[in-house]
DNA sequence: GGCATCGATGAGAGGTCTCTCATGAACCCC
DNA sequence: GGGGTTCATGAGAGACCTCTCATCGATGCC
């Protein structure tokens, strides 16, 4: 399952794609214009974008350009009615990961989307990025990306974030968190954990770290 | 520049590809049958493979299959005369990164190859551990291991160590180090670099960071 | 050797990080 | 609603990090 953003202004095609991709188990959202598509893409809520070139407000090339300029590495499959070599090359050099000319077979689009998603998974695993919903923790640069916005973390905040993200949905006691993020196998009788959960909440958004009274904390994906 | 393996039995096409890709500055080798292609691909001497499907000895699907079974992640662009959705899907699901049906424009192939190479570079750049002689820098845990002993590094020390280790034996000016490890493209007229080289020397061993009078510093592998 | 330049390093200012403590709010049980 | 427990959070101490500055030593040139 992946979260796929379709940016396409022809309703008939958008609906066709949405239906097919949903049937494959993906979670699909459709948007009909460029500016809105760019915004959604930058929100961090999607794993892949299917992008039409001919769009209202700003065209697909521009969307791609802005997206890459903002540092996003989201896989993008470009889809267009114009079957010109020039467009293909422009799109691919502009940062698209794949390009299909209409008319195309759905089976081919599906296969190409799956390749990009597979690649992304592999890259994430190798590069060391932890993702859960719209939250991504870059293990290399130690930065946190929430809804497309990046924040720096202190060493301790990072350790705590890593533990929480590696155990999404699971309740972790203060003792467990101390053990995993502080390397302390004893309780120093303090509330460090509480304090750091507070700090993380400011950066992560309060709702994402849930308090389970009497038990501990839980990261909400 | 990349090292590209072309596996194609039609001489005319193979020559055409070799010529075009060489002109782009790549180092190209051509092979005319499947088994030999597989061997070359597994040798580790190439960055990317352009693979035809219809081949003597074993066909392209089989080559792809074996290659992936052996754990290789080399980017593969499949190129074939058969333009059937079924083949496209098979190739992509079988581990190809891209698929072009003949006839195709060279410009499009070039663009698609460049996308795959770009992707590969990005992935390579972001994994693991930096080593040089008896010094290892763990990029994940941000620790330095020298002759078996581990030390912690501060954020700035780590950045500097990373830059030095990535350019072993090379003299780096203070301005370069400021740019690379401090993200400063101006000289603040200070001696921060000198100071941090001093700190690093304490952890790395004095002899390993050499002063090049009037020029800068050099990491000695 | 004398002088000028360049690099090494200790001291320390100011900032950030980590943790403790105290206080007040939220919650639960009765 | 009352009382006890649990959690959230601001304030602040102390350690550590980052950088500047001044001083001293090393080096190269004449």
Coordinates of C-alpha atoms (C1' of nucleotides) in Angstrom, one line a residue:
Chain A
X1 CA 0.0 0.0 0.0
X2 CA 1.2 3.4 -0.9
X3 CA -0.2 6.9 -0.8
X4 CA -0.4 8.2 -4.3
X5 CA -1.2 11.7 -5.5
X6 CA -2.7 12.1 -8.9
X7 CA -2.4 15.6 -10.5
X8 CA -4.6 15.5 -13.6
X9 CA -7.2 17.9 -14.9
X10 CA -9.1 15.6 -17.2
X11 CA -11.8 14.1 -14.9
X12 CA -12.2 11.0 -17.0
X13 CA -8.6 10.0 -16.8
X14 CA -8.2 11.0 -13.2
X15 CA -11.2 8.8 -12.2
X16 CA -9.8 5.9 -14.3
X17 CA -6.4 6.1 -12.6
X18 CA -7.9 6.5 -9.1
X19 CA -10.1 3.5 -9.6
X20 CA -7.3 1.3 -10.9
X21 CA -4.8 2.3 -8.3
X22 CA -7.3 2.0 -5.4
X23 CA -8.1 -1.5 -6.6
X24 CA -4.4 -2.3 -6.2
X25 CA -4.7 -1.3 -2.6
X26 CA -3.2 2.2 -2.7
X27 CA -4.6 5.2 -1.0
X28 CA -5.3 7.7 -3.8
X29 CA -5.9 11.4 -3.8
X30 CA -6.7 13.4 -6.9
X31 CA -6.1 17.1 -7.6
X32 CA -7.0 19.0 -10.7
X33 CA -4.5 21.9 -10.9
X34 CA -0.8 22.5 -10.7
X35 CA -0.5 24.8 -7.8
X36 CA -2.7 22.7 -5.6
X37 CA -0.8 19.6 -6.7
X38 CA 2.5 21.2 -5.7
X39 CA 1.2 22.0 -2.3
X40 CA -0.1 18.5 -1.7
X41 CA 3.1 17.0 -2.9
X42 CA 5.1 19.2 -0.5
X43 CA 2.9 18.3 2.4
X44 CA 4.8 15.1 2.8
X45 CA 1.6 13.1 2.9
X46 CA 2.3 11.1 -0.3
X47 CA 4.8 8.4 -1.4
X48 CA 4.5 9.0 -5.2
X49 CA 3.0 11.5 -7.6
X50 CA 1.4 10.8 -11.0
X51 CA 1.7 14.1 -12.8
X52 CA 0.1 15.4 -16.0
X53 CA 1.9 18.0 -17.9
X54 CA -1.0 20.1 -19.3
X55 CA -2.5 21.6 -16.2
X56 CA -4.3 24.8 -15.1
X57 CA -2.5 27.5 -13.0
X58 CA 1.0 26.1 -13.4
X59 CA 2.0 23.3 -15.8
X60 CA 3.6 19.9 -14.9
X61 CA 7.1 21.0 -15.7
X62 CA 6.8 23.9 -13.3
X63 CA 5.4 21.7 -10.6
X64 CA 8.3 19.3 -11.0
X65 CA 10.8 22.1 -11.0
X66 CA 9.5 23.6 -7.8
X67 CA 9.1 20.3 -6.1
X68 CA 12.8 19.4 -6.7
X69 CA 13.9 23.0 -5.9
X70 CA 12.3 22.5 -2.5
X71 CA 14.4 19.4 -2.0
X72 CA 11.7 16.8 -2.3
X73 CA 12.8 13.4 -3.7
X74 CA 9.3 12.0 -4.1
X75 CA 9.1 9.7 -7.1
X76 CA 7.2 11.3 -9.9
X77 CA 5.7 9.5 -12.9
X78 CA 4.9 12.0 -15.7
X79 CA 1.9 11.2 -17.9
X80 CA 1.0 13.3 -20.8
X81 CA -0.9 13.5 -24.1
X82 CA 2.1 15.0 -25.9
X83 CA 4.3 12.3 -27.2
X84 CA 7.3 14.3 -28.2
X85 CA 10.9 13.3 -27.5
X86 CA 11.5 16.8 -26.4
X87 CA 8.9 16.7 -23.7
X88 CA 10.1 13.3 -22.6
X89 CA 13.7 14.4 -22.2
X90 CA 12.6 17.7 -20.5
X91 CA 10.6 15.9 -18.0
X92 CA 13.2 13.3 -17.2
X93 CA 16.0 15.9 -17.0
X94 CA 13.7 18.0 -14.9
X95 CA 13.6 15.4 -12.2
X96 CA 10.8 13.0 -13.3
X97 CA 11.5 9.3 -12.5
X98 CA 9.4 8.0 -15.4
X99 CA 7.4 9.2 -18.4
X100 CA 4.4 7.7 -20.2
X101 CA 2.7 9.1 -23.2
X102 CA -1.1 8.8 -23.5
X103 CA -2.7 6.6 -24.6
X104 CA -1.1 4.0 -22.3
X105 CA -2.1 0.7 -20.9
X106 CA -3.0 0.7 -17.2
X107 CA -0.9 -2.5 -16.7
X108 CA 2.2 -0.6 -17.8
X109 CA 1.5 2.4 -15.6
X110 CA 1.0 0.1 -12.7
X111 CA 4.3 -1.8 -13.4
X112 CA 6.2 1.5 -13.7
X113 CA 4.6 2.9 -10.5
X114 CA 5.6 -0.3 -8.7
X115 CA 9.2 -0.1 -9.8
X116 CA 9.4 3.5 -8.4
X117 CA 7.8 2.5 -5.1
X118 CA 10.1 -0.6 -4.8
X119 CA 13.1 1.7 -5.4
X120 CA 11.9 4.2 -2.9
X121 CA 11.5 1.5 -0.2
X122 CA 15.0 0.2 -0.9
X123 CA 16.5 3.6 -0.8
X124 CA 14.7 4.5 2.4
X125 CA 16.1 1.3 4.0
X126 CA 19.6 2.0 2.8
X127 CA 19.7 5.7 3.3
X128 CA 18.3 5.2 6.7
X129 CA 15.1 7.2 6.8
X130 CA 12.4 6.3 9.2
X131 CA 8.9 7.1 8.0
X132 CA 5.5 6.9 9.5
X133 CA 2.7 8.8 7.9
X134 CA 3.7 12.4 7.3
X135 CA 6.6 12.2 9.6
X136 CA 10.1 11.3 8.4
X137 CA 13.3 11.1 10.4
X138 CA 16.5 11.3 8.4
X139 CA 19.0 9.1 10.2
X140 CA 21.9 10.6 8.4
X141 CA 21.3 14.3 8.8
X142 CA 19.4 13.9 12.0
X143 CA 16.6 16.1 10.8
X144 CA 12.9 15.6 11.3
X145 CA 10.5 16.3 8.5
X146 CA 6.9 16.9 9.5
X147 CA 4.3 17.7 6.8
X148 CA 7.1 18.8 4.5
X149 CA 8.8 21.1 7.1
X150 CA 12.2 20.3 8.4
X151 CA 13.5 20.8 11.9
X152 CA 16.8 20.1 13.6
X153 CA 16.8 17.8 16.6
X154 CA 19.3 17.8 19.5
X155 CA 21.0 14.5 20.1
X156 CA 18.7 13.4 22.8
X157 CA 15.6 14.4 21.0
X158 CA 16.8 12.4 18.0
X159 CA 17.4 9.3 20.1
X160 CA 13.9 9.5 21.5
X161 CA 12.3 10.2 18.1
X162 CA 14.1 7.2 16.7
X163 CA 12.8 4.9 19.4
X164 CA 9.2 6.2 19.0
X165 CA 9.2 5.9 15.2
X166 CA 10.6 2.4 15.3
X167 CA 7.7 1.4 17.5
X168 CA 4.7 3.1 16.0
X169 CA 1.5 2.6 17.8
X170 CA 3.1 0.7 20.6
X171 CA 3.0 1.9 24.2
X172 CA 6.5 2.4 25.6
X173 CA 7.0 2.8 29.3
X174 CA 9.3 5.5 30.8
X175 CA 11.6 2.7 31.8
X176 CA 11.7 1.3 28.3
X177 CA 12.4 4.8 26.8
X178 CA 15.1 5.4 29.3
X179 CA 16.7 2.1 28.4
X180 CA 16.4 2.6 24.6
X181 CA 17.0 6.3 24.2
X182 CA 19.2 7.0 27.2
X183 CA 21.0 3.7 27.6
X184 CA 20.0 3.8 31.3
X185 CA 18.8 0.5 32.6
X186 CA 17.8 2.1 35.9
X187 CA 15.3 4.7 36.7
X188 CA 17.1 7.8 38.0
X189 CA 13.9 8.8 39.7
X190 CA 13.4 11.8 37.4
X191 CA 11.1 13.0 34.8
X192 CA 13.6 13.5 31.9
X193 CA 11.4 11.4 29.7
X194 CA 8.4 13.6 30.3
X195 CA 10.4 16.7 29.6
X196 CA 11.8 15.3 26.3
X197 CA 8.5 14.1 25.2
X198 CA 7.4 17.7 25.7
X199 CA 10.2 19.0 23.6
X200 CA 9.5 16.5 20.8
X201 CA 5.8 17.3 20.8
X202 CA 6.7 20.9 20.0
X203 CA 8.5 19.8 16.9
X204 CA 6.4 16.8 16.0
X205 CA 3.0 18.2 16.8
X206 CA 1.3 17.4 20.1
X207 CA -1.2 14.9 18.7
X208 CA 1.5 12.6 17.4
X209 CA 2.8 11.5 20.8
X210 CA 0.0 10.2 22.9
X211 CA 0.1 9.8 26.6
X212 CA -1.2 6.5 28.0
X213 CA -1.9 7.3 31.6
X214 CA -0.1 5.0 34.0
X215 CA 1.7 3.2 31.2
X216 CA 3.9 5.5 29.1
X217 CA 3.8 7.1 25.7
X218 CA 2.8 6.0 22.2
X219 CA 3.7 7.4 18.8
X220 CA 0.6 7.8 16.6
X221 CA 1.4 7.1 12.9
Chain B
X1 CA 31.1 9.5 -16.6
X2 CA 29.8 6.0 -16.0
X3 CA 30.7 2.5 -17.0
X4 CA 27.9 1.1 -19.1
X5 CA 27.5 -2.4 -20.3
X6 CA 25.5 -3.0 -23.5
X7 CA 24.1 -6.5 -24.0
X8 CA 22.7 -6.5 -27.5
X9 CA 23.1 -9.0 -30.3
X10 CA 22.3 -6.8 -33.3
X11 CA 25.6 -5.3 -34.2
X12 CA 24.1 -2.3 -35.9
X13 CA 22.2 -1.3 -32.8
X14 CA 25.0 -2.1 -30.5
X15 CA 27.4 0.1 -32.4
X16 CA 24.9 2.9 -32.6
X17 CA 24.4 2.8 -28.8
X18 CA 28.1 2.5 -28.1
X19 CA 28.9 5.5 -30.2
X20 CA 26.2 7.7 -28.7
X21 CA 27.0 6.8 -25.2
X22 CA 30.7 7.2 -25.6
X23 CA 30.1 10.6 -27.1
X24 CA 28.4 11.5 -23.8
X25 CA 31.6 10.7 -22.0
X26 CA 30.7 7.2 -20.7
X27 CA 32.9 4.2 -20.8
X28 CA 31.1 1.6 -22.9
X29 CA 31.5 -2.2 -23.3
X30 CA 29.4 -4.3 -25.7
X31 CA 28.5 -7.9 -25.4
X32 CA 26.5 -10.0 -27.8
X33 CA 25.0 -12.8 -25.8
X34 CA 23.1 -13.3 -22.6
X35 CA 25.4 -15.6 -20.6
X36 CA 28.4 -13.4 -21.2
X37 CA 26.3 -10.3 -20.4
X38 CA 25.3 -11.8 -17.1
X39 CA 28.9 -12.6 -16.2
X40 CA 30.1 -9.1 -17.1
X41 CA 27.3 -7.6 -15.1
X42 CA 28.2 -9.6 -12.1
X43 CA 31.8 -8.7 -12.3
X44 CA 31.1 -5.4 -10.6
X45 CA 32.9 -3.4 -13.3
X46 CA 29.8 -1.6 -14.5
X47 CA 27.5 1.1 -13.2
X48 CA 24.5 0.4 -15.5
X49 CA 23.3 -2.2 -18.1
X50 CA 21.4 -1.7 -21.3
X51 CA 19.8 -5.0 -21.9
X52 CA 18.1 -6.4 -25.0
X53 CA 15.5 -9.1 -24.5
X54 CA 16.0 -11.3 -27.6
X55 CA 19.5 -12.7 -27.1
X56 CA 21.4 -15.9 -27.9
X57 CA 22.2 -18.5 -25.1
X58 CA 19.9 -17.0 -22.5
X59 CA 17.3 -14.3 -23.1
X60 CA 17.1 -10.9 -21.4
X61 CA 14.4 -11.9 -18.9
X62 CA 16.7 -14.7 -17.7
X63 CA 19.7 -12.4 -17.4
X64 CA 17.7 -10.0 -15.3
X65 CA 16.3 -12.8 -13.2
X66 CA 19.7 -14.3 -12.4
X67 CA 21.3 -10.8 -11.9
X68 CA 18.7 -10.0 -9.2
X69 CA 18.9 -13.4 -7.7
X70 CA 22.6 -12.9 -7.1
X71 CA 21.7 -9.7 -5.2
X72 CA 22.9 -7.2 -7.8
X73 CA 21.2 -3.9 -7.7
X74 CA 22.7 -2.5 -10.8
X75 CA 20.3 -0.3 -12.7
X76 CA 19.1 -2.0 -15.9
X77 CA 17.4 -0.4 -18.8
X78 CA 15.6 -2.9 -21.0
X79 CA 15.5 -2.3 -24.7
X80 CA 13.5 -4.5 -27.0
X81 CA 11.9 -4.9 -30.4
X82 CA 8.7 -6.5 -28.9
X83 CA 6.4 -3.7 -27.9
X84 CA 3.9 -5.7 -25.9
X85 CA 2.4 -4.6 -22.7
X86 CA 3.0 -8.1 -21.4
X87 CA 6.8 -7.8 -22.0
X88 CA 7.0 -4.4 -20.5
X89 CA 5.3 -5.5 -17.4
X90 CA 7.3 -8.7 -17.1
X91 CA 10.6 -6.8 -17.5
X92 CA 9.6 -4.2 -14.9
X93 CA 8.3 -6.7 -12.4
X94 CA 11.4 -8.8 -13.1
X95 CA 13.6 -6.1 -11.8
X96 CA 14.3 -3.8 -14.7
X97 CA 14.4 -0.1 -13.9
X98 CA 13.2 1.1 -17.2
X99 CA 11.9 -0.2 -20.5
X100 CA 12.0 1.2 -24.0
X101 CA 10.5 -0.4 -27.1
X102 CA 12.4 -0.1 -30.4
X103 CA 12.3 2.0 -32.3
X104 CA 13.3 4.7 -29.9
X105 CA 15.0 8.0 -30.0
X106 CA 18.5 8.1 -28.7
X107 CA 17.8 11.3 -26.8
X108 CA 15.1 9.5 -24.8
X109 CA 17.4 6.6 -24.0
X110 CA 20.0 9.0 -22.9
X111 CA 17.6 10.8 -20.6
X112 CA 16.4 7.6 -19.1
X113 CA 19.9 6.3 -18.5
X114 CA 20.8 9.6 -16.9
X115 CA 17.9 9.4 -14.5
X116 CA 19.0 5.9 -13.4
X117 CA 22.6 7.0 -12.9
X118 CA 21.6 10.0 -11.0
X119 CA 19.5 7.9 -8.7
X120 CA 22.3 5.5 -8.2
X121 CA 24.8 8.2 -7.2
X122 CA 22.4 9.6 -4.7
X123 CA 21.9 6.2 -3.0
X124 CA 25.6 5.4 -3.0
X125 CA 26.4 8.7 -1.5
X126 CA 24.4 8.1 1.6
X127 CA 25.2 4.8 3.1
X128 CA 27.3 3.6 5.9
X129 CA 30.8 4.0 7.1
X130 CA 33.8 5.9 5.9
X131 CA 37.1 4.2 6.2
X132 CA 40.7 5.1 5.5
X133 CA 43.4 2.8 6.9
X134 CA 42.9 2.3 10.6
X135 CA 40.4 5.1 10.9
X136 CA 36.6 4.5 10.5
X137 CA 33.8 7.0 10.8
X138 CA 30.4 5.6 11.5
X139 CA 28.0 7.9 9.8
X140 CA 25.0 6.5 11.6
X141 CA 26.2 6.6 15.2
X142 CA 28.6 9.5 14.6
X143 CA 31.4 7.8 16.3
X144 CA 35.1 7.6 15.3
X145 CA 37.1 4.4 15.6
X146 CA 40.8 4.8 15.6
X147 CA 43.0 1.7 15.9
X148 CA 40.1 -0.1 17.5
X149 CA 39.3 2.6 20.1
X150 CA 36.0 4.5 19.8
X151 CA 35.5 8.2 20.5
X152 CA 32.5 10.4 20.4
X153 CA 32.5 13.5 18.3
X154 CA 30.7 16.8 18.6
X155 CA 28.6 17.8 15.7
X156 CA 31.2 20.1 14.2
X157 CA 34.0 17.7 14.8
X158 CA 32.0 15.1 12.9
X159 CA 31.3 17.3 10.0
X160 CA 35.0 18.1 9.7
X161 CA 36.1 14.5 10.0
X162 CA 33.6 13.5 7.3
X163 CA 35.0 16.1 4.9
X164 CA 38.6 15.0 5.6
X165 CA 37.8 11.3 5.2
X166 CA 36.0 11.8 2.0
X167 CA 39.0 13.5 0.5
X168 CA 41.9 11.4 1.7
X169 CA 45.4 12.6 0.7
X170 CA 43.9 15.8 -0.8
X171 CA 44.9 19.2 0.5
X172 CA 41.9 21.2 1.5
X173 CA 42.1 25.0 2.1
X174 CA 40.5 26.6 5.1
X175 CA 38.0 28.2 2.7
X176 CA 37.0 24.8 1.3
X177 CA 36.7 23.3 4.8
X178 CA 34.6 26.2 5.9
X179 CA 32.4 25.7 2.9
X180 CA 32.1 21.9 3.3
X181 CA 31.9 21.5 7.0
X182 CA 30.5 24.8 8.1
X183 CA 28.3 25.7 5.1
X184 CA 29.9 29.1 5.1
X185 CA 30.8 30.4 1.7
X186 CA 32.6 33.3 3.2
X187 CA 35.6 33.6 5.4
X188 CA 34.6 34.9 8.8
X189 CA 38.2 36.0 9.3
X190 CA 38.6 33.6 12.1
X191 CA 40.7 30.6 12.9
X192 CA 37.8 28.2 13.7
X193 CA 39.2 25.7 11.2
X194 CA 42.6 25.6 12.9
X195 CA 40.9 25.2 16.3
X196 CA 38.8 22.3 15.2
X197 CA 41.6 20.6 13.4
X198 CA 43.4 20.8 16.7
X199 CA 40.4 19.1 18.5
X200 CA 40.2 16.4 15.8
X201 CA 43.9 15.7 16.1
X202 CA 43.5 14.9 19.8
X203 CA 41.0 12.3 18.8
X204 CA 42.4 11.1 15.5
X205 CA 46.1 11.3 16.4
X206 CA 48.2 14.3 15.4
X207 CA 50.0 12.6 12.6
X208 CA 46.8 11.8 10.6
X209 CA 46.0 15.4 9.8
X210 CA 48.9 17.1 8.1
X211 CA 49.4 20.8 7.9
X212 CA 50.4 22.1 4.4
X213 CA 51.8 25.4 5.1
X214 CA 50.2 28.2 3.2
X215 CA 47.6 25.8 1.7
X216 CA 45.5 24.1 4.2
X217 CA 45.2 20.6 5.7
X218 CA 45.4 17.1 4.4
X219 CA 44.1 13.8 5.8
X220 CA 46.8 11.2 5.7
X221 CA 45.2 7.7 5.1
Chain C
dG1 C1' 70.6 35.7 13.0
dG2 C1' 66.6 38.8 12.3
dC3 C1' 62.2 39.4 10.7
dA4 C1' 57.8 38.5 9.0
dT5 C1' 54.3 35.2 8.3
dC6 C1' 51.8 31.3 9.5
dG7 C1' 50.0 27.8 12.6
dA8 C1' 49.0 25.9 17.5
dT9 C1' 46.8 26.4 21.6
dG10 C1' 45.0 28.0 26.3
dA11 C1' 41.5 31.0 28.1
dG12 C1' 37.2 32.3 28.1
dA13 C1' 32.4 34.4 26.4
dG14 C1' 28.1 33.1 25.0
dG15 C1' 25.0 29.8 23.4
dT16 C1' 22.8 25.3 23.5
dC17 C1' 21.7 20.9 25.6
dT18 C1' 20.5 18.0 29.3
dC19 C1' 18.6 17.3 33.3
dT20 C1' 16.2 18.6 37.9
dC21 C1' 12.9 20.7 40.5
dA22 C1' 8.6 22.9 41.7
dT23 C1' 4.2 24.2 40.5
dG24 C1' -0.2 23.7 38.5
dA25 C1' -3.4 21.2 35.4
dA26 C1' -5.6 16.9 34.1
dC27 C1' -7.4 12.7 35.2
dC28 C1' -9.3 8.8 38.0
dC29 C1' -11.7 6.7 41.7
dC30 C1' -14.9 7.1 45.1
Chain D
dG1 C1' -17.1 17.3 44.0
dG2 C1' -12.9 15.9 46.8
dG3 C1' -8.6 14.0 47.2
dG4 C1' -4.8 11.5 45.4
dT5 C1' -2.1 10.4 41.6
dT6 C1' -0.2 11.3 37.2
dC7 C1' 1.3 14.4 33.7
dA8 C1' 2.9 19.0 31.6
dT9 C1' 5.8 22.7 31.7
dG10 C1' 8.6 27.0 33.0
dA11 C1' 12.7 28.2 35.4
dG12 C1' 17.2 27.5 36.0
dA13 C1' 21.9 25.0 37.2
dG14 C1' 25.7 23.0 35.2
dA15 C1' 28.0 20.8 31.4
dC16 C1' 29.3 20.9 26.9
dC17 C1' 29.8 23.1 22.3
dT18 C1' 31.3 26.6 19.3
dC19 C1' 33.8 30.3 18.3
dT20 C1' 37.0 34.4 19.1
dC21 C1' 41.0 36.3 20.7
dA22 C1' 45.6 36.7 22.3
dT23 C1' 49.9 34.7 22.8
dC24 C1' 53.6 31.8 21.7
dG25 C1' 56.1 28.7 18.8
dA26 C1' 57.5 27.1 14.1
dT27 C1' 58.9 28.1 9.6
dG28 C1' 60.8 30.4 5.7
dC29 C1' 63.2 34.1 3.6
dC30 C1' 66.8 37.5 3.4

